[in-house]
CSV table of C-alpha atoms and ligand atoms in Angstrom, one decimal:
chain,number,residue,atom,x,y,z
A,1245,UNK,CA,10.8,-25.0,5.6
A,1246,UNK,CA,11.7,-21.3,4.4
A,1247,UNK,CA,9.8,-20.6,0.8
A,1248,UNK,CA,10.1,-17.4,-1.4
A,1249,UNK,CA,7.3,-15.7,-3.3
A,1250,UNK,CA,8.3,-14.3,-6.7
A,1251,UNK,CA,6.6,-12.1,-9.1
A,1252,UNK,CA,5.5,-8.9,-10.2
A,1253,UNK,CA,3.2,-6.2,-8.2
A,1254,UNK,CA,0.0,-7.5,-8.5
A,1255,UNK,CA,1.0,-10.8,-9.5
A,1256,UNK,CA,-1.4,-12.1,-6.8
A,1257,UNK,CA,1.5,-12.8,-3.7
A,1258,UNK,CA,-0.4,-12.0,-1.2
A,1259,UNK,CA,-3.5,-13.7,-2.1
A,1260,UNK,CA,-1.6,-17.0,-2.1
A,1261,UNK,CA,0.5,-16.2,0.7
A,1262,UNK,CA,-2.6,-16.2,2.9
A,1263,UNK,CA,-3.6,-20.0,1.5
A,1264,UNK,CA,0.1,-21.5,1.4
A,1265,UNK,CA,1.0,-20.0,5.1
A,1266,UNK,CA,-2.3,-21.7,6.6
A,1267,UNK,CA,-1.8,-25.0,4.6
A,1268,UNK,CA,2.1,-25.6,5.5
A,1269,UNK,CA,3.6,-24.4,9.2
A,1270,UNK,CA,4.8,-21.1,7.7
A,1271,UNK,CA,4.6,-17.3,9.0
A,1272,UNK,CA,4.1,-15.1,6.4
A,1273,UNK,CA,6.2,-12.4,6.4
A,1274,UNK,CA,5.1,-9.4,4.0
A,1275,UNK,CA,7.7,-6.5,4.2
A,1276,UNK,CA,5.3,-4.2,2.3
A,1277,UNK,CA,2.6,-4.8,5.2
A,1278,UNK,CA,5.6,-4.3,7.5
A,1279,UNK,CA,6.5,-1.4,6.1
A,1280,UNK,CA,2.9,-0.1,6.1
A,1281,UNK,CA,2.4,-0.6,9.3
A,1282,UNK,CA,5.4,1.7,10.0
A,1283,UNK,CA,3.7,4.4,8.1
A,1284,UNK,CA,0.8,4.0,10.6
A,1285,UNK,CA,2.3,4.0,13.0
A,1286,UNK,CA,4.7,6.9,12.5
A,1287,UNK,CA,7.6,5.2,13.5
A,1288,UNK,CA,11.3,6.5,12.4
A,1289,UNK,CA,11.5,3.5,9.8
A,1290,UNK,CA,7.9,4.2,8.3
A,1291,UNK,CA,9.2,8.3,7.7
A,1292,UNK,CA,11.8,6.5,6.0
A,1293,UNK,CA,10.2,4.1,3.8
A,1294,UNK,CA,7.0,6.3,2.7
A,1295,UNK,CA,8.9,8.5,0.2
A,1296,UNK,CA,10.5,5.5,-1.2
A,1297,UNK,CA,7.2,3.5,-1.2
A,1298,UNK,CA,5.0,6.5,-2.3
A,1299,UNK,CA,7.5,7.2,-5.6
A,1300,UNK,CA,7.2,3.3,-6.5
A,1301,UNK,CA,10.7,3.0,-5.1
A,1302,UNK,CA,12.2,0.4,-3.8
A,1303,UNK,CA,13.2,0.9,0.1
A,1304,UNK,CA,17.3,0.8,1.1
A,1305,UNK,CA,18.4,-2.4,0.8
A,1306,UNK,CA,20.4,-2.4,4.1
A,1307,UNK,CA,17.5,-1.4,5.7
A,1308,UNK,CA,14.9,-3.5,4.5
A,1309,UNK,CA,17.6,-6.6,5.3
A,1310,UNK,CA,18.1,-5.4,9.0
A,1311,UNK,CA,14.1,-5.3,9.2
A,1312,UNK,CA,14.0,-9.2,8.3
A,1313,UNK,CA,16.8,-10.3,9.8
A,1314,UNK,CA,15.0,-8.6,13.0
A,1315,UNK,CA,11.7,-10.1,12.3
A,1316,UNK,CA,13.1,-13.4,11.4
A,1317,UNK,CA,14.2,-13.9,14.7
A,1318,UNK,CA,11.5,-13.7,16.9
A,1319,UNK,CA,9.5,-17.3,18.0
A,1320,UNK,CA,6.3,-17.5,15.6
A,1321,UNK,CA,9.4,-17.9,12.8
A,1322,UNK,CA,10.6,-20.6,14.5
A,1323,UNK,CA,9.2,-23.4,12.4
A,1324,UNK,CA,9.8,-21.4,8.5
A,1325,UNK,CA,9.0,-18.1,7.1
A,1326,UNK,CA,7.3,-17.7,3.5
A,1327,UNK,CA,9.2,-14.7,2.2
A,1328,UNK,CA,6.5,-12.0,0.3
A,1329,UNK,CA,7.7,-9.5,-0.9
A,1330,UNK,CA,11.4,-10.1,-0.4
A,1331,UNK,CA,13.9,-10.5,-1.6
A,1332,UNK,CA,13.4,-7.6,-4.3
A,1333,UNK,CA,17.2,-7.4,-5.0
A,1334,UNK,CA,20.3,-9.7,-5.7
A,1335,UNK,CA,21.7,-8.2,-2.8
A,1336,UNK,CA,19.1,-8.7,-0.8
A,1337,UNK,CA,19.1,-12.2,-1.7
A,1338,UNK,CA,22.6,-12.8,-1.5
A,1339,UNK,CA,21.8,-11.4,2.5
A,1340,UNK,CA,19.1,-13.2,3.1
A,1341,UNK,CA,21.3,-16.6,2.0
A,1342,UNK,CA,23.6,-15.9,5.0
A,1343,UNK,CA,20.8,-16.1,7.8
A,1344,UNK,CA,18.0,-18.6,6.4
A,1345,UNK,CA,18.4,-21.7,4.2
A,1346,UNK,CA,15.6,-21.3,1.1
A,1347,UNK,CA,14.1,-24.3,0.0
A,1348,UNK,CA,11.8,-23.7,-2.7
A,1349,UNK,CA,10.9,-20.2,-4.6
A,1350,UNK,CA,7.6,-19.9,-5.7
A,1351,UNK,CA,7.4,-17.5,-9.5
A,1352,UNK,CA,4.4,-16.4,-10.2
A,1353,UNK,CA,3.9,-15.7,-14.1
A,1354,UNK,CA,2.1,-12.7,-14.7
A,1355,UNK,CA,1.3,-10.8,-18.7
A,1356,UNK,CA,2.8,-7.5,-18.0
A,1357,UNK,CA,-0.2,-5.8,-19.7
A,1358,UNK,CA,-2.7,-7.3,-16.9
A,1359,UNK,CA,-0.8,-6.4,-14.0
A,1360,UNK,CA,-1.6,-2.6,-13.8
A,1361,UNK,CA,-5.3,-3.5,-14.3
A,1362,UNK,CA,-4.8,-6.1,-11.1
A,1363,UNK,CA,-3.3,-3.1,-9.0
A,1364,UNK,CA,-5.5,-0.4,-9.8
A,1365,UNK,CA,-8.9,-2.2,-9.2
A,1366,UNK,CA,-7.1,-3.6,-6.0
A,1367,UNK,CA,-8.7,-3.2,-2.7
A,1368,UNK,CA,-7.5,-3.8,0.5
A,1369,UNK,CA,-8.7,-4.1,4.2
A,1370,UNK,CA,-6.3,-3.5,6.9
A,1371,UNK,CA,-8.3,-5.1,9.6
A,1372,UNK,CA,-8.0,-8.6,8.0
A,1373,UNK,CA,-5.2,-8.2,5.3
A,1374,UNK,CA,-7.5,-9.0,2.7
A,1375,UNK,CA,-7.3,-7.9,-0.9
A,1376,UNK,CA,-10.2,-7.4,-3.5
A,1377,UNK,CA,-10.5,-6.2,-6.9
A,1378,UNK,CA,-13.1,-4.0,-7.9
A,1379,UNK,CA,-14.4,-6.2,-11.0
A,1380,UNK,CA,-15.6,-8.1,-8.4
A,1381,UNK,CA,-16.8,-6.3,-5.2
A,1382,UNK,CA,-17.7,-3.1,-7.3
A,1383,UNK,CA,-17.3,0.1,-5.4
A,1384,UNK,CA,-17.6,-1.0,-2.3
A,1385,UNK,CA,-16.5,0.5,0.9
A,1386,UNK,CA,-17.2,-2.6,3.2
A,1387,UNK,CA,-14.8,-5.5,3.5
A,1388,UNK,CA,-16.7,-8.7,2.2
A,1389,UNK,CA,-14.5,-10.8,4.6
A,1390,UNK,CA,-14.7,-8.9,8.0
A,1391,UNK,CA,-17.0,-5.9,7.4
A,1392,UNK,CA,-14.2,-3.1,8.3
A,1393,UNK,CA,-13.4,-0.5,5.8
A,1394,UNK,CA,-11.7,-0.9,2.5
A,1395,UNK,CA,-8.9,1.2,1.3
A,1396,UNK,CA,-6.9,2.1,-1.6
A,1397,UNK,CA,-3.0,1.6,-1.1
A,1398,UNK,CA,-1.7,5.2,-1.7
A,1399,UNK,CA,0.9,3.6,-4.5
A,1400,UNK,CA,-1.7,1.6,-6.4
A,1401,UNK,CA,-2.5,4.4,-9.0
A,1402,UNK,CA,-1.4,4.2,-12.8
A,1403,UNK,CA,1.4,6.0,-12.5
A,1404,UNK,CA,3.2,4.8,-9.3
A,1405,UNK,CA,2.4,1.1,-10.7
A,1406,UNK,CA,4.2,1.9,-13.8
A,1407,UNK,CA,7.4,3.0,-11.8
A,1408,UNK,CA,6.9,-0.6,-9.6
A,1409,UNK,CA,6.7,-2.5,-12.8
A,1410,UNK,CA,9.9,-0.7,-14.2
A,1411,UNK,CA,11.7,-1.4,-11.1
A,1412,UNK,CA,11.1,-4.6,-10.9
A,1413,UNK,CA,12.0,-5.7,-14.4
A,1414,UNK,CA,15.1,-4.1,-13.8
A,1415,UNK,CA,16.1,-5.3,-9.9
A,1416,UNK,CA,13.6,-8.0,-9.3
A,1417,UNK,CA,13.2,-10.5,-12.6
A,1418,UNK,CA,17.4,-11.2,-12.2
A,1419,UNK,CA,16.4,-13.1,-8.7
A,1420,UNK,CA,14.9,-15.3,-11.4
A,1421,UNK,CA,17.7,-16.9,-12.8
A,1422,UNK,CA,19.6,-16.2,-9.1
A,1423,UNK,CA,17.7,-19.1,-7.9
A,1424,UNK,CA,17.2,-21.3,-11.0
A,1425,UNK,CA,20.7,-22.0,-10.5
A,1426,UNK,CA,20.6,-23.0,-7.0
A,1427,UNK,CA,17.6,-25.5,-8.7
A,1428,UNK,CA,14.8,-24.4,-6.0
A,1429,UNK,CA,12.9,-22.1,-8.7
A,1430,UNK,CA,9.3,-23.4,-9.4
A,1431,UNK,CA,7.4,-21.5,-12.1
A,1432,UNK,CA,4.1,-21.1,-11.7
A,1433,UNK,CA,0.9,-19.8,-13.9
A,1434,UNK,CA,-0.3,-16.8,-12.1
A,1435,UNK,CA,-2.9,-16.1,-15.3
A,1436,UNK,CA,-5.6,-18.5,-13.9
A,1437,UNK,CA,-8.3,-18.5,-11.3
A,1438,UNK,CA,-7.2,-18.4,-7.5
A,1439,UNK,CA,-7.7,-22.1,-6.8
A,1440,UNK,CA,-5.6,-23.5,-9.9
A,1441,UNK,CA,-3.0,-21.0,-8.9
A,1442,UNK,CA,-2.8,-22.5,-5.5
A,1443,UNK,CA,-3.1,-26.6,-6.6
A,1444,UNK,CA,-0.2,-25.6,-9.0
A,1445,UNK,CA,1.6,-24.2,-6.0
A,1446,UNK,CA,1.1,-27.1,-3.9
A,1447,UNK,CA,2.2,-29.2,-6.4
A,1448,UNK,CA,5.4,-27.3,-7.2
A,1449,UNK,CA,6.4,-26.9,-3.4
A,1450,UNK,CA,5.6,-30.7,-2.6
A,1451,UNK,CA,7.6,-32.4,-6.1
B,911,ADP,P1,3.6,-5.1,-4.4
B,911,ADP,O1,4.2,-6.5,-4.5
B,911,ADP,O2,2.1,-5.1,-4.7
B,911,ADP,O3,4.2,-4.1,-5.3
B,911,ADP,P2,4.4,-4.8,-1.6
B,911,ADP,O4,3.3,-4.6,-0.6
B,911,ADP,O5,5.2,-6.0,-1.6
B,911,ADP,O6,3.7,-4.5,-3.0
B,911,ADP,O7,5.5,-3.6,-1.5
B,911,ADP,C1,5.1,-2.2,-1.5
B,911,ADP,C2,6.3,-1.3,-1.5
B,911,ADP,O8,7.1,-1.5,-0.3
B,911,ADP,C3,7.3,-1.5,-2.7
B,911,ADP,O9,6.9,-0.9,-3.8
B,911,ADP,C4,8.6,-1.0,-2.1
B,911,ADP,O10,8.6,0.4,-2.1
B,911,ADP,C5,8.5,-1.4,-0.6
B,911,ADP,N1,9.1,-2.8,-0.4
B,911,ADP,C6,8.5,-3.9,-0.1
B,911,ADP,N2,9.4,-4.9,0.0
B,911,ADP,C7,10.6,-4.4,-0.3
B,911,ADP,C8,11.9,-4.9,-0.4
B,911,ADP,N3,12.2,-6.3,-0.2
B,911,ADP,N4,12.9,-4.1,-0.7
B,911,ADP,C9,12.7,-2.8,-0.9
B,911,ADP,N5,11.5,-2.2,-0.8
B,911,ADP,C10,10.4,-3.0,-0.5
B,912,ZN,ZN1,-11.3,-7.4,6.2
């Protein structure tokens, strides 16, 4: 089973990636942690990507497709991938439709005005991949999950957010319609506590 996670920046992906990749056989594939990673690590690709990423840019789309098609590939994808974070573009979807068959796309509904609030309290912990908001950790430092340190994504200020919400309206929301006419769309609530986000999930991937 391949699924596809829709929505906004901050519209709480990744949080439900986590649950939905360890409740069905999944891997979830994140090409913003990807491309993080790159940064990291200094390879070619993450030079690339960080002046796209940093400006709230969206990366090359012939790029980023090569970089899933690559990852795709390898064993742990064997059994279905859950798609975060991509596609981003209708070319990117139309691409990703020649090399994996998608069987349910999950839309999480976000009010614009509460997504910058989500991204700029938004902590995150590279050691375990988990993400916190401040409203509820405070100012800590100290991963509640696994103890390492926290950080702030470089792009989660007000103004790079602003750009990521622009682009999105304007190259991501069409992927909405894209796949309500293939009839795999599922729209989900993604204004409601973590747990009710997730049941509504499961439901809309198992109807
Ligand atoms: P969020 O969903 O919180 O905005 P992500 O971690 O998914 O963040 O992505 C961070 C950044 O990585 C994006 O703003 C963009 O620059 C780049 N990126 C991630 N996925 C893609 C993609 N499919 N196509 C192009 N750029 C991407
Ligand atoms: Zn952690």
């Amino acid at each position: 089973m391949n699924i596809v996670l829709l929505g906004a920046p901050g519209s709480g992906k990744g949080t439900q990636a986590t649950r939905i990749s360890s409740r069905y056989d999944v891997k979830h594939i994140s090409t913003g942690d990807i491309f993080r990673e790159n940064i990291k690590n200094g390879t070619p690709l993450g030079v690339t990507a960080k002046g796209y990423i940093d400006q709230g840019h969206l990366c090359p789309d012939e790029l980023t497709v090569a970089m899933v098609k690559e990852r795709i590939s390898r064993d742990d994808c064997a059994k279905g991938v859950l798609f975060d974070g991509f596609p981003r573009t209708i070319f990117q979807a139309q691409e990703l439709d020649k090399f994996a068959k998608i069987d349910c796309v999950i839309n999480l509904n976000v009010p614009s005005e509460k997504l910058i609030r989500r991204i700029v309290g938004r902590r995150s912990c590279l050691a375990c991949g988990g993400t916190f908001h401040t409203d509820f950790i405070g100012e800590t430092k100290t991963c509640p999950t696994c103890g390492q340190e926290l950080y702030q994504r470089k792009d989660d200020n007000e103004e790079t957010v602003k750009e990521r919400i622009a682009v999105y309206e304007e190259q991501t929301k069409p992927l909405v319609n894209y796949y309500e006419e293939k009839g795999v769309l599922v729209n989900i609530d993604g204004d409601n506590d973590i747990e009710k986000i997730f049941t509504d999930i499961v439901k809309g991937i198992e109807r």
